[in-house]
Short mmCIF file of C-alpha atoms in Angstrom, two decimals:
data_model
loop_
_atom_site.label_atom_id
_atom_site.label_comp_id
_atom_site.label_asym_id
_atom_site.label_seq_id
_atom_site.Cartn_x
_atom_site.Cartn_y
_atom_site.Cartn_z
CA MET Y 109 0.17 0.08 -0.08
CA LEU Y 110 0.88 3.38 -0.81
CA PRO Y 111 2.12 6.46 1.66
CA SER Y 112 -1.54 8.13 1.18
CA ARG Y 113 -3.08 5.35 3.39
CA HIS Y 114 -0.88 7.31 6.16
CA GLY Y 115 -1.65 10.54 5.68
CA ALA Y 116 0.60 11.29 2.63
CA THR Y 117 -0.76 13.70 0.06
CA THR Y 118 -0.93 10.72 -2.54
CA ASP Y 119 -3.80 11.14 -5.42
CA ASP Y 120 -6.09 7.98 -7.23
CA THR Y 121 -3.70 8.63 -10.12
CA LEU Y 122 -0.40 7.53 -8.46
CA LEU Y 123 -2.25 4.75 -6.41
CA ARG Y 124 -2.73 3.33 -10.06
CA ALA Y 125 0.30 4.01 -11.26
CA ALA Y 126 1.73 2.04 -8.25
CA HIS Y 127 -0.30 -1.02 -9.05
CA SER Y 128 0.78 -1.07 -12.45
CA THR Y 129 4.64 -0.67 -10.83
CA ARG Y 130 4.35 -3.61 -9.15
CA ARG Y 131 2.96 -5.94 -11.83
CA ARG Y 132 6.01 -4.45 -13.86
CA PHE Y 133 9.23 -4.79 -11.86
CA LEU Y 134 8.28 -8.43 -11.64
CA THR Y 135 8.64 -9.16 -15.09
CA VAL Y 136 11.55 -6.68 -16.27
CA THR Y 137 14.13 -8.58 -18.02
CA GLY Y 138 17.45 -9.91 -16.68
CA ALA Y 139 19.46 -7.49 -19.64
CA ALA Y 140 17.40 -4.31 -18.66
CA VAL Y 141 18.36 -4.42 -14.73
CA ALA Y 142 21.77 -5.69 -15.35
CA LEU Y 143 22.30 -2.38 -17.38
CA ALA Y 144 20.99 -0.39 -14.84
CA PHE Y 145 22.71 -1.85 -12.03
CA GLY Y 146 25.99 -1.53 -14.25
CA THR Y 147 25.58 2.17 -14.53
CA ASN Y 148 24.73 2.83 -11.37
CA MET Y 149 27.39 0.81 -9.42
CA THR Y 150 30.64 -0.13 -10.46
CA THR Y 151 32.21 -3.54 -10.36
CA THR Y 152 35.21 -4.05 -7.93
CA SER Y 153 38.00 -6.28 -9.44
CA THR Y 154 37.45 -8.96 -6.32
CA ALA Y 155 33.75 -9.37 -7.60
CA ARG Y 156 35.21 -9.66 -11.09
CA ALA Y 157 37.65 -12.48 -10.00
CA ASP Y 158 34.57 -14.28 -8.56
CA GLU Y 159 33.42 -14.65 -12.05
CA ALA Y 160 35.16 -17.76 -12.32
CA SER Y 161 33.63 -19.18 -9.93
CA LEU Y 162 29.78 -18.07 -10.65
CA ARG Y 163 29.25 -20.28 -14.28
CA SER Y 164 25.42 -19.61 -14.21
CA ASP Y 165 22.76 -17.44 -12.82
CA PRO Y 166 23.35 -17.52 -8.12
CA PHE Y 167 19.89 -15.98 -7.48
CA THR Y 168 17.76 -19.27 -8.12
CA LEU Y 169 16.10 -19.15 -4.88
CA GLY Y 170 15.03 -15.60 -5.68
CA ILE Y 171 14.92 -12.57 -2.79
CA ALA Y 172 12.90 -11.30 -0.16
CA SER Y 173 12.05 -8.04 1.79
CA GLY Y 174 11.02 -8.60 6.01
CA ASP Y 175 10.27 -7.29 9.84
CA PRO Y 176 9.68 -3.46 8.57
CA LEU Y 177 10.36 -1.04 10.67
CA PRO Y 178 9.39 3.20 10.40
CA ASP Y 179 13.51 3.56 9.03
CA ALA Y 180 14.97 0.05 7.91
CA VAL Y 181 14.09 -3.39 6.16
CA VAL Y 182 15.35 -6.66 6.39
CA LEU Y 183 16.49 -7.27 2.39
CA TRP Y 184 17.33 -11.35 2.28
CA THR Y 185 18.57 -13.32 -1.14
CA ARG Y 186 21.12 -16.55 -0.91
CA LEU Y 187 23.54 -17.76 -3.61
CA ALA Y 188 22.96 -20.85 -4.84
CA PRO Y 189 23.87 -21.36 -9.19
CA GLU Y 190 22.63 -25.44 -8.48
CA ILE Y 191 19.76 -25.82 -6.05
CA PHE Y 192 19.87 -29.36 -5.89
CA ASP Y 193 23.53 -29.18 -4.24
CA PRO Y 194 23.98 -28.87 -0.93
CA MET Y 195 26.72 -26.47 -1.10
CA GLY Y 196 24.03 -24.54 -3.65
CA GLY Y 197 27.51 -24.81 -6.56
CA LEU Y 198 29.50 -22.56 -5.01
CA PRO Y 199 33.09 -23.05 -3.53
CA ASP Y 200 34.32 -22.66 0.06
CA GLN Y 201 34.75 -19.13 -0.39
CA GLN Y 202 32.58 -15.79 0.17
CA PHE Y 203 31.42 -13.81 -2.13
CA PRO Y 204 30.80 -9.82 -2.10
CA VAL Y 205 26.79 -8.96 -2.88
CA ARG Y 206 25.87 -5.77 -4.10
CA TRP Y 207 22.75 -4.26 -2.98
CA GLN Y 208 20.98 -0.94 -3.65
CA VAL Y 209 17.68 0.27 -2.50
CA ALA Y 210 16.24 2.58 -4.73
CA ASP Y 211 13.03 5.21 -4.15
CA ASP Y 212 11.89 4.12 -8.26
CA GLU Y 213 12.02 0.92 -9.92
CA GLY Y 214 14.57 2.10 -12.37
CA PHE Y 215 17.06 2.90 -10.04
CA ARG Y 216 17.44 6.36 -11.08
CA ARG Y 217 17.41 7.84 -6.81
CA ILE Y 218 19.23 5.37 -5.04
CA VAL Y 219 18.89 6.02 -1.21
CA ARG Y 220 21.02 3.25 -0.01
CA GLN Y 221 23.56 0.74 -0.60
CA GLY Y 222 26.13 -1.05 -0.02
CA VAL Y 223 28.18 -4.75 -0.02
CA ALA Y 224 27.17 -7.23 2.05
CA THR Y 225 28.96 -10.98 2.26
CA ALA Y 226 28.10 -13.86 1.05
CA ARG Y 227 29.84 -16.36 3.66
CA PRO Y 228 29.53 -19.84 3.25
CA GLU Y 229 28.90 -21.29 6.64
CA TYR Y 230 25.91 -20.01 6.16
CA ARG Y 231 25.40 -21.52 2.53
CA HIS Y 232 26.36 -17.59 1.02
CA SER Y 233 22.81 -16.69 2.15
CA VAL Y 234 23.00 -12.53 2.74
CA HIS Y 235 20.85 -10.39 5.59
CA VAL Y 236 21.10 -6.45 5.31
CA ASP Y 237 19.19 -4.19 7.64
CA VAL Y 238 19.39 -1.64 5.69
CA THR Y 239 18.52 1.58 7.92
CA GLY Y 240 18.06 5.34 7.68
CA LEU Y 241 14.83 4.47 5.39
CA GLN Y 242 11.91 6.89 5.00
CA PRO Y 243 8.22 5.43 7.27
CA ALA Y 244 5.45 4.53 5.50
CA ARG Y 245 7.32 4.40 1.75
CA GLU Y 246 7.74 1.92 -1.08
CA TYR Y 247 11.19 1.16 -2.44
CA PHE Y 248 12.94 -1.02 -4.08
CA TYR Y 249 15.93 -3.26 -3.95
CA ARG Y 250 18.62 -5.60 -5.88
CA PHE Y 251 21.81 -7.63 -5.39
CA ARG Y 252 24.11 -7.78 -7.45
CA VAL Y 253 27.42 -10.51 -7.73
CA GLY Y 254 29.86 -10.57 -10.23
CA ARG Y 255 28.18 -10.28 -13.62
CA TYR Y 256 24.97 -11.55 -12.59
CA VAL Y 257 21.74 -9.50 -11.06
CA SER Y 258 18.98 -10.54 -8.85
CA PRO Y 259 14.97 -9.88 -9.80
CA THR Y 260 14.32 -6.32 -8.52
CA GLY Y 261 12.20 -6.13 -4.95
CA ARG Y 262 9.01 -3.88 -3.48
CA THR Y 263 8.85 -3.36 -0.39
CA LYS Y 264 7.35 -1.31 1.86
CA THR Y 265 8.96 0.55 5.25
CA ALA Y 266 6.24 0.90 8.58
CA PRO Y 267 4.96 4.09 9.17
CA PRO Y 268 6.01 6.31 12.15
CA THR Y 269 5.63 5.33 15.49
CA GLY Y 270 2.26 6.43 16.98
CA ALA Y 271 1.72 8.35 14.62
CA THR Y 272 -1.84 8.74 13.65
CA ILE Y 273 -2.31 6.02 10.61
CA SER Y 274 -5.81 6.01 9.08
CA SER Y 275 -5.54 2.39 7.61
CA LEU Y 276 -3.26 -0.66 6.56
CA ARG Y 277 -4.06 -3.73 4.38
CA PHE Y 278 -2.24 -7.15 5.29
CA ALA Y 279 -2.89 -10.68 3.80
CA PHE Y 280 -1.89 -13.72 5.91
CA SER Y 281 -1.48 -17.80 5.18
CA SER Y 282 0.40 -20.65 5.67
CA CYS Y 283 1.52 -24.29 4.62
CA GLN Y 284 2.85 -24.64 1.43
CA ASN Y 285 3.26 -28.07 0.39
CA TYR Y 286 5.25 -28.85 -2.11
CA PRO Y 287 4.53 -31.78 -3.58
CA GLU Y 288 0.67 -31.66 -2.43
CA GLY Y 289 -0.04 -28.32 -5.44
CA PHE Y 290 0.74 -25.61 -7.34
CA TYR Y 291 0.91 -22.38 -5.51
CA THR Y 292 -1.39 -21.02 -7.26
CA PRO Y 293 -2.34 -18.55 -4.47
CA TYR Y 294 0.71 -16.91 -4.87
CA LYS Y 295 0.11 -16.01 -8.49
CA HIS Y 296 -2.65 -14.44 -7.44
CA LEU Y 297 -1.30 -12.80 -3.89
CA VAL Y 298 0.83 -10.36 -5.91
CA ASP Y 299 -1.79 -8.72 -7.25
CA GLU Y 300 -3.06 -7.54 -4.28
CA ASP Y 301 -1.87 -3.60 -3.05
CA LEU Y 302 -0.68 -5.08 -0.11
CA ASP Y 303 1.87 -3.09 3.02
CA VAL Y 304 2.67 -6.69 4.31
CA PHE Y 305 2.29 -10.19 4.04
CA PHE Y 306 2.14 -12.76 7.34
CA PHE Y 307 3.22 -16.62 7.22
CA LEU Y 308 2.44 -18.14 9.80
CA GLY Y 309 4.25 -21.15 9.45
CA ASP Y 310 5.03 -25.02 7.52
CA TYR Y 311 7.14 -23.04 5.29
CA ILE Y 312 8.94 -26.98 3.90
CA TYR Y 313 7.53 -29.73 5.18
CA GLU Y 314 9.47 -33.43 5.66
CA ASN Y 315 7.40 -35.97 3.90
CA ALA Y 316 8.86 -37.35 1.02
CA VAL Y 317 9.02 -35.50 -2.63
CA ASN Y 318 9.01 -37.92 -6.14
CA SER Y 319 10.78 -37.06 -8.53
CA VAL Y 320 7.96 -35.22 -10.34
CA GLY Y 321 7.04 -33.25 -7.24
CA GLY Y 322 3.84 -35.48 -5.90
CA THR Y 323 0.81 -33.73 -7.31
CA ARG Y 324 2.63 -31.38 -9.82
CA ASN Y 325 3.77 -34.21 -11.61
CA ASP Y 326 6.40 -32.00 -13.44
CA THR Y 327 8.47 -33.93 -15.45
CA SER Y 328 10.90 -31.14 -16.80
CA THR Y 329 12.48 -31.51 -13.45
CA GLU Y 330 13.80 -34.42 -11.87
CA ILE Y 331 13.86 -34.12 -8.30
CA PRO Y 332 17.03 -35.76 -6.39
CA ASP Y 333 15.90 -39.62 -4.70
CA ILE Y 334 17.67 -37.56 -1.58
CA PHE Y 335 14.47 -35.62 -1.25
CA GLN Y 336 12.66 -39.39 -0.21
CA ILE Y 337 14.81 -38.95 2.69
CA PRO Y 338 13.47 -37.03 5.98
CA PRO Y 339 15.55 -34.17 6.51
CA ASP Y 340 17.12 -33.98 9.58
CA THR Y 341 21.03 -32.54 8.67
CA LEU Y 342 21.74 -29.06 8.01
CA ASP Y 343 22.27 -30.13 4.87
CA LEU Y 344 19.15 -31.81 3.65
CA TYR Y 345 17.43 -28.63 5.59
CA ARG Y 346 18.79 -26.95 3.52
CA LEU Y 347 18.24 -28.83 0.02
CA ARG Y 348 14.83 -28.55 1.43
CA TYR Y 349 14.48 -25.40 1.23
CA SER Y 350 16.16 -24.83 -2.40
CA LEU Y 351 13.34 -26.75 -3.94
CA TYR Y 352 10.65 -25.35 -2.24
CA LYS Y 353 11.88 -21.16 -2.83
CA SER Y 354 12.53 -22.35 -6.63
CA ASP Y 355 8.83 -21.90 -7.10
CA PRO Y 356 8.38 -19.01 -9.10
CA ASP Y 357 4.62 -17.67 -7.67
CA LEU Y 358 6.46 -18.13 -4.00
CA GLN Y 359 9.38 -15.48 -5.68
CA ALA Y 360 7.27 -13.65 -6.92
CA ALA Y 361 5.24 -13.36 -3.84
CA HIS Y 362 8.44 -12.67 -1.55
CA ALA Y 363 10.19 -9.54 -3.98
CA ALA Y 364 6.50 -7.94 -3.83
CA PHE Y 365 5.86 -7.10 -0.82
CA PRO Y 366 7.77 -6.91 2.75
CA TRP Y 367 6.59 -10.81 5.01
CA VAL Y 368 6.87 -11.53 8.42
CA VAL Y 369 7.43 -14.76 9.45
CA THR Y 370 6.84 -17.11 11.70
CA TRP Y 371 7.69 -21.19 12.02
CA ASP Y 372 5.48 -24.13 13.03
CA ASP Y 373 5.93 -27.58 13.23
CA HIS Y 374 6.88 -28.69 10.51
CA GLU Y 375 9.90 -26.34 9.59
CA VAL Y 376 11.26 -29.63 11.86
CA GLU Y 377 8.97 -32.40 12.73
CA ASP Y 378 5.68 -32.84 12.75
CA ASN Y 379 4.06 -31.53 16.10
CA TYR Y 380 7.05 -31.82 18.27
CA ALA Y 381 7.38 -29.93 21.28
CA ASP Y 382 10.26 -28.18 23.26
CA ASP Y 383 12.38 -30.68 22.99
CA ILE Y 384 10.18 -33.70 22.53
CA ALA Y 385 9.89 -35.37 19.26
CA ALA Y 386 6.40 -37.06 17.79
CA SER Y 387 9.13 -39.79 16.81
CA ASN Y 388 10.09 -40.73 20.17
CA LYS Y 389 14.04 -39.78 19.25
CA PRO Y 390 16.23 -39.20 21.60
CA VAL Y 391 16.20 -35.40 23.65
CA ASP Y 392 20.05 -35.05 22.67
CA ASP Y 393 19.39 -36.57 19.28
CA PHE Y 394 16.32 -34.07 18.45
CA LEU Y 395 18.31 -30.89 19.90
CA VAL Y 396 20.76 -31.22 17.35
CA GLN Y 397 18.06 -31.46 14.63
CA ARG Y 398 16.07 -28.58 15.83
CA ALA Y 399 19.45 -26.60 15.64
CA ASN Y 400 19.76 -27.67 12.31
CA ALA Y 401 16.36 -27.06 11.29
CA TYR Y 402 16.56 -23.52 13.06
CA ARG Y 403 19.70 -22.52 11.12
CA ALA Y 404 18.53 -23.55 7.77
CA TYR Y 405 15.11 -21.62 8.54
CA TRP Y 406 16.77 -18.74 9.50
CA GLU Y 407 19.49 -18.82 6.48
CA HIS Y 408 16.29 -18.57 3.77
CA MET Y 409 14.27 -16.21 5.61
CA PRO Y 410 14.26 -12.11 5.84
CA LEU Y 411 15.04 -11.33 9.48
CA ARG Y 412 17.19 -9.51 11.30
CA PRO Y 413 20.43 -11.23 13.13
CA LEU Y 414 18.72 -10.94 16.54
CA GLN Y 415 16.72 -13.97 15.11
CA GLU Y 416 20.25 -16.29 14.58
CA PRO Y 417 19.75 -19.33 16.28
CA SER Y 418 22.28 -20.48 18.97
CA GLY Y 419 22.55 -23.66 18.80
CA PRO Y 420 18.89 -24.90 18.91
CA ASP Y 421 17.70 -22.10 20.24
CA ALA Y 422 16.39 -18.82 18.57
CA GLN Y 423 13.80 -15.93 19.20
CA LEU Y 424 11.53 -15.60 16.40
CA TYR Y 425 8.51 -14.31 18.60
CA ARG Y 426 8.85 -10.34 18.28
CA ARG Y 427 6.88 -6.97 18.60
CA LEU Y 428 5.93 -4.42 15.01
CA SER Y 429 4.37 -1.86 15.04
CA PHE Y 430 2.50 0.30 12.60
CA GLY Y 431 1.65 3.86 13.76
CA ASP Y 432 -0.93 3.84 16.36
CA LEU Y 433 -3.24 1.60 14.01
CA VAL Y 434 -2.05 -1.86 14.48
CA GLN Y 435 0.65 -3.35 17.10
CA VAL Y 436 1.84 -7.09 15.78
CA HIS Y 437 3.39 -9.67 18.88
CA VAL Y 438 4.64 -12.47 16.75
CA LEU Y 439 4.59 -15.40 18.85
CA ASP Y 440 6.16 -18.88 18.52
CA THR Y 441 4.09 -21.30 20.06
CA ARG Y 442 6.35 -24.53 19.31
CA GLN Y 443 9.74 -24.11 20.88
CA TYR Y 444 9.27 -23.58 24.77
CA ARG Y 445 5.80 -25.72 24.78
CA SER Y 446 4.93 -28.24 27.43
CA ASP Y 447 4.13 -31.71 26.00
CA GLN Y 448 0.75 -32.41 24.47
CA ALA Y 449 -1.45 -33.62 26.84
CA CYS Y 450 -2.76 -37.11 27.13
CA GLY Y 451 -0.34 -38.39 24.11
CA ASP Y 452 -2.16 -35.96 21.72
CA GLY Y 453 -4.37 -35.83 19.01
CA ALA Y 454 -8.03 -35.50 19.75
CA LYS Y 455 -9.20 -36.13 23.06
CA ALA Y 456 -12.51 -35.52 25.05
CA GLY Y 457 -12.24 -35.07 28.99
CA CYS Y 458 -8.66 -34.59 28.68
CA THR Y 459 -8.13 -32.83 32.55
CA ASP Y 460 -4.69 -32.63 32.20
CA ALA Y 461 -5.39 -29.79 28.83
CA GLY Y 462 -6.20 -27.10 32.24
CA ASN Y 463 -2.99 -27.60 33.97
CA PRO Y 464 -1.67 -24.64 35.08
CA ALA Y 465 1.70 -25.57 35.46
CA ARG Y 466 1.94 -26.48 31.67
CA THR Y 467 2.34 -23.82 28.61
CA ILE Y 468 2.11 -23.09 24.68
CA LEU Y 469 4.11 -19.85 25.34
CA GLY Y 470 7.09 -20.76 28.05
CA GLU Y 471 6.75 -18.41 30.81
CA ALA Y 472 9.14 -15.37 29.70
CA GLN Y 473 7.12 -15.38 26.51
CA ARG Y 474 4.05 -15.43 27.77
CA ASP Y 475 4.95 -12.56 30.47
CA TRP Y 476 6.20 -10.99 27.37
CA LEU Y 477 2.97 -11.13 25.31
CA LEU Y 478 0.60 -10.17 28.36
CA ASP Y 479 2.74 -6.77 29.40
CA GLY Y 480 3.25 -5.83 25.78
CA ILE Y 481 -0.91 -6.55 25.17
CA GLY Y 482 -1.73 -4.99 28.67
CA THR Y 483 -0.12 -2.12 28.10
CA SER Y 484 -0.33 -1.72 24.25
CA THR Y 485 -2.36 2.00 23.41
CA ALA Y 486 -2.69 0.53 19.37
CA ARG Y 487 -5.98 0.78 17.81
CA TRP Y 488 -6.01 -3.08 16.89
CA ASN Y 489 -3.65 -5.54 18.45
CA LEU Y 490 -2.71 -8.31 16.40
CA LEU Y 491 -2.26 -11.57 17.22
CA ALA Y 492 0.18 -13.25 14.50
CA GLN Y 493 0.33 -16.86 15.71
CA GLN Y 494 0.38 -20.91 14.27
CA VAL Y 495 -2.50 -22.98 16.08
CA PHE Y 496 -6.20 -22.82 17.09
CA LEU Y 497 -6.47 -20.38 19.82
CA ALA Y 498 -10.03 -20.64 20.07
CA LYS Y 499 -12.27 -23.68 21.77
CA ARG Y 500 -12.87 -25.52 19.18
CA ALA Y 501 -14.95 -28.87 19.60
CA ALA Y 502 -14.62 -31.58 16.36
CA SER Y 503 -16.98 -33.66 17.92
CA LEU Y 504 -20.62 -33.57 19.14
CA THR Y 505 -20.40 -35.62 22.21
CA ASP Y 506 -19.82 -34.06 26.13
CA PRO Y 507 -16.97 -33.54 26.75
CA PRO Y 508 -16.09 -32.89 23.19
CA LEU Y 509 -13.03 -33.87 21.07
CA LEU Y 510 -10.43 -31.14 21.20
CA ALA Y 511 -6.68 -30.85 19.45
CA MET Y 512 -3.92 -30.62 22.24
CA ASP Y 513 -1.81 -29.33 20.16
CA ALA Y 514 -3.78 -26.70 19.59
CA TRP Y 515 -4.21 -23.98 22.66
CA ASP Y 516 -7.25 -25.82 23.87
CA GLY Y 517 -4.73 -28.05 24.92
CA TYR Y 518 -3.52 -25.09 27.11
CA THR Y 519 -6.40 -23.75 28.40
CA ALA Y 520 -4.42 -21.95 31.66
CA ASP Y 521 -2.10 -19.91 29.17
CA ARG Y 522 -5.73 -18.79 27.42
CA GLN Y 523 -7.27 -18.16 30.11
CA ARG Y 524 -4.36 -15.78 31.52
CA LEU Y 525 -4.58 -14.58 27.58
CA PHE Y 526 -8.35 -13.47 27.89
CA ASP Y 527 -8.01 -12.26 31.32
CA THR Y 528 -5.26 -10.37 30.73
CA ILE Y 529 -7.52 -8.80 27.73
CA THR Y 530 -10.43 -8.00 29.65
CA GLU Y 531 -8.85 -6.79 32.89
CA ALA Y 532 -6.92 -4.45 30.78
CA ASP Y 533 -10.02 -3.32 29.12
CA VAL Y 534 -8.11 -4.09 24.80
CA LYS Y 535 -10.10 -3.20 22.37
CA GLY Y 536 -9.56 -4.18 18.55
CA PHE Y 537 -8.12 -7.44 19.70
CA VAL Y 538 -7.50 -10.35 16.37
CA ALA Y 539 -5.69 -13.24 16.07
CA ILE Y 540 -4.38 -14.44 13.14
CA THR Y 541 -3.32 -18.72 12.60
CA GLY Y 542 -2.50 -20.55 10.39
CA ASP Y 543 -2.40 -24.96 11.16
CA THR Y 544 -5.44 -26.11 9.99
CA HIS Y 545 -5.46 -26.41 6.10
CA THR Y 546 -8.95 -24.67 6.54
CA ASN Y 547 -10.77 -21.62 6.48
CA TYR Y 548 -12.02 -20.35 10.05
CA ALA Y 549 -14.21 -17.37 11.79
CA SER Y 550 -14.57 -17.24 14.86
CA ASP Y 551 -15.48 -14.88 17.87
CA LEU Y 552 -13.30 -15.31 21.11
CA LYS Y 553 -15.02 -15.34 24.11
CA ALA Y 554 -14.31 -14.74 27.84
CA ASN Y 555 -15.73 -18.61 28.92
CA PHE Y 556 -16.40 -20.85 25.82
CA GLU Y 557 -18.26 -22.55 28.58
CA ASP Y 558 -20.64 -19.69 28.40
CA GLU Y 559 -22.10 -18.29 25.24
CA ALA Y 560 -23.40 -15.59 26.98
CA SER Y 561 -20.26 -14.32 28.08
CA PRO Y 562 -18.32 -11.41 26.13
CA THR Y 563 -16.94 -11.65 23.06
CA ILE Y 564 -13.67 -9.62 23.83
CA GLY Y 565 -12.22 -10.86 20.41
CA VAL Y 566 -11.75 -12.49 17.32
CA GLU Y 567 -10.39 -15.32 15.22
CA LEU Y 568 -8.97 -15.54 11.70
CA MET Y 569 -7.61 -18.75 10.93
CA GLY Y 570 -7.00 -18.88 6.79
CA THR Y 571 -6.18 -21.82 4.57
CA SER Y 572 -3.26 -22.93 3.32
CA ILE Y 573 -1.02 -22.33 -0.13
CA SER Y 574 -0.86 -26.30 -1.68
CA SER Y 575 -1.25 -28.40 2.18
CA ALA Y 576 -3.98 -30.95 1.42
CA GLY Y 577 -4.56 -30.29 -2.36
CA ASP Y 578 -7.80 -29.39 -3.73
CA GLY Y 579 -9.98 -29.34 -1.09
CA SER Y 580 -13.41 -28.62 -0.98
CA ASP Y 581 -16.04 -25.66 0.32
CA THR Y 582 -17.02 -28.09 3.18
CA THR Y 583 -16.67 -31.73 4.62
CA PRO Y 584 -18.62 -33.85 6.59
CA ALA Y 585 -16.14 -33.07 9.61
CA LEU Y 586 -17.01 -29.12 9.23
CA ALA Y 587 -20.40 -29.34 9.13
CA ILE Y 588 -20.36 -30.59 13.15
CA GLU Y 589 -18.22 -28.25 14.33
CA MET Y 590 -19.97 -25.25 12.46
CA GLN Y 591 -23.41 -26.93 15.08
CA ALA Y 592 -20.54 -27.98 17.87
CA ASN Y 593 -19.13 -24.37 17.95
CA PRO Y 594 -21.56 -21.41 18.13
CA HIS Y 595 -18.88 -19.46 17.85
CA PHE Y 596 -17.78 -19.97 14.37
CA LYS Y 597 -19.15 -18.11 11.80
CA PHE Y 598 -17.66 -19.52 8.70
CA SER Y 599 -15.30 -22.56 7.61
CA ASN Y 600 -14.08 -23.64 3.96
CA PHE Y 601 -11.48 -26.45 3.20
CA GLN Y 602 -10.36 -24.59 0.01
CA ARG Y 603 -6.86 -23.35 -0.66
CA GLY Y 604 -6.25 -19.28 -0.22
CA TYR Y 605 -5.47 -16.65 1.75
CA VAL Y 606 -6.81 -14.08 3.92
CA ARG Y 607 -7.06 -10.55 2.86
CA CYS Y 608 -7.78 -7.98 5.47
CA ASP Y 609 -8.21 -3.88 5.76
CA VAL Y 610 -7.95 -2.33 8.72
CA ASP Y 611 -8.77 1.36 9.90
CA ARG Y 612 -9.64 3.21 13.02
CA ASP Y 613 -12.91 1.08 13.95
CA GLN Y 614 -13.45 -1.08 11.77
CA LEU Y 615 -11.72 -4.66 10.62
CA ARG Y 616 -12.79 -6.53 7.45
CA ALA Y 617 -11.45 -9.73 5.74
CA ASP Y 618 -12.03 -11.40 2.05
CA TYR Y 619 -11.36 -15.04 1.93
CA ARG Y 620 -9.40 -15.48 -1.00
CA VAL Y 621 -10.12 -19.14 -2.50
CA VAL Y 622 -8.55 -20.97 -5.68
CA PRO Y 623 -10.93 -23.92 -6.93
CA TYR Y 624 -7.85 -26.12 -7.55
CA ILE Y 625 -3.81 -26.12 -7.51
CA SER Y 626 -3.61 -29.83 -8.69
CA ARG Y 627 -2.74 -28.04 -11.78
CA PRO Y 628 -2.12 -24.13 -12.74
CA GLY Y 629 -4.26 -21.78 -13.95
CA ALA Y 630 -6.85 -21.46 -11.76
CA ASP Y 631 -9.05 -17.89 -10.96
CA ILE Y 632 -8.93 -16.59 -7.62
CA SER Y 633 -12.46 -15.84 -5.70
CA THR Y 634 -13.39 -14.23 -2.66
CA ARG Y 635 -15.76 -16.80 -0.67
CA ALA Y 636 -16.89 -15.18 2.32
CA SER Y 637 -16.35 -11.21 3.96
CA PHE Y 638 -16.78 -10.27 7.89
CA VAL Y 639 -16.12 -7.28 9.44
CA THR Y 640 -15.66 -6.69 13.44
CA GLU Y 641 -15.53 -3.25 14.96
CA ARG Y 642 -13.03 -1.99 17.39
CA GLU Y 643 -15.49 -1.04 19.97
CA ALA Y 644 -17.47 -3.67 20.10
CA ALA Y 645 -15.79 -7.27 19.10
CA GLY Y 646 -17.61 -9.75 16.76
CA LEU Y 647 -17.25 -11.12 13.15
CA GLN Y 648 -20.62 -10.00 10.92
CA PRO Y 649 -20.95 -11.14 7.70
CA ALA Y 650 -19.84 -8.34 4.88
CA GLU Y 651 -20.54 -7.83 1.81
CA SER Y 652 -18.69 -8.96 -1.15
CA LYS Y 653 -16.48 -6.97 -3.62
CA VAL Y 654 -16.79 -8.17 -6.98
CA ASP Y 655 -13.39 -9.13 -7.27
CA VAL Y 656 -12.56 -12.64 -9.80
CA ARG Y 657 -9.76 -12.98 -11.50
#
């Protein structure tokens, strides 16, 4: 979104031009970009010397930006001429990587530039924390190494801290299992006029990928047999990211907006909890695996040095602000949680789920969250997190089946959060959630056992990009859940993302879905839309927009 949404003087003509700009920069030819880069930055003898080691394009995994601040944004790339080589096809040496940030897509007005070092110990990934930028501004960026120039990316800084902001537009999704289908939702996402995109976990999966990419049946790329092996070493995790990030629609989405990312379980292993593997691997062995997984994740995401792991530990929870309008609390509900209650899975009447000694957040993160929520002065507080926050009864029995991997398995932490919202009279509380490969819209009740209890916020759960395949509008299981959970307003089992528009008094959510991903080319449409008022929490149906593409 452009500065006009944050109070600057920009007319509709410029807004339309900016939308056109976003489409154009994604299709600029490599030759044109190389020529422009060459006229603005000379090549040093060191860079020329490295050309012998770079016999093909090293920017095969694309570029990205993330975690926007009012004066800074993180830029990312990784040099990997050969995506199926654990070393990326590069020798064990450092490479100087030039970067530029400009006001315009033609890079005539360069505002920041420099040289970063792609180091072999980080498998030649590059993280540049570009500072000294202007708030609420659109920028373009690119990289160069030797004679090769990356695609051009578009990013945005956040509005000034505490400034009065009129609106914000964002979208979110999660769960992109490569062999279960094409990333068609991303093809449409790049047409959205967003300030920021949130990815809420399961960026990769540990399941086997056959030579044609599973459902994709892509015979043009022969995926090596090593992808049949679940990753546990650093090389195997790096290869998994190389495969996933080679997808052109994912690359385009990364290049179109700044991303805010967090992980769930599949970045390491399905349903792990802290140092406990679902596969019952010894703790010491699993912590080595977790260290490898966390390291590979950081190497491939637009994250700051603060998030770089130290062994099996990494602080991924963090807070971002968009003026006085939205404060975002990004959670990590995997690294610090207690083991799932009653053996995990869906259980009825599991009393241990309510044990106050059990936690999904860990004490330090929980204190950080409750303090941040309780003292926030933002109009809206957004909880960017992984697993179902609302109660989700999966049966009509009494007691009902509840998922022990979600907040239903850690009800003491949920109640602490809800009590803080109630006691501090927090308005505009919205949780955005991933994990289930399903769209849901739900009210958050102060007491889920009492339908008449106050609604203290809402939860918008977004579906997956590709996980679970084509899906369907509904399923028998969803029909039962809609009956068993009166606070549920909507459910849908198709693929896509959720687009949100926030102003000072209202948030609107549009559930954008595609009919299939088993083959490319699907159109996208808005399946349902809801609004919630800041002063009166609770989801209400909204009039749909005509925006089928």
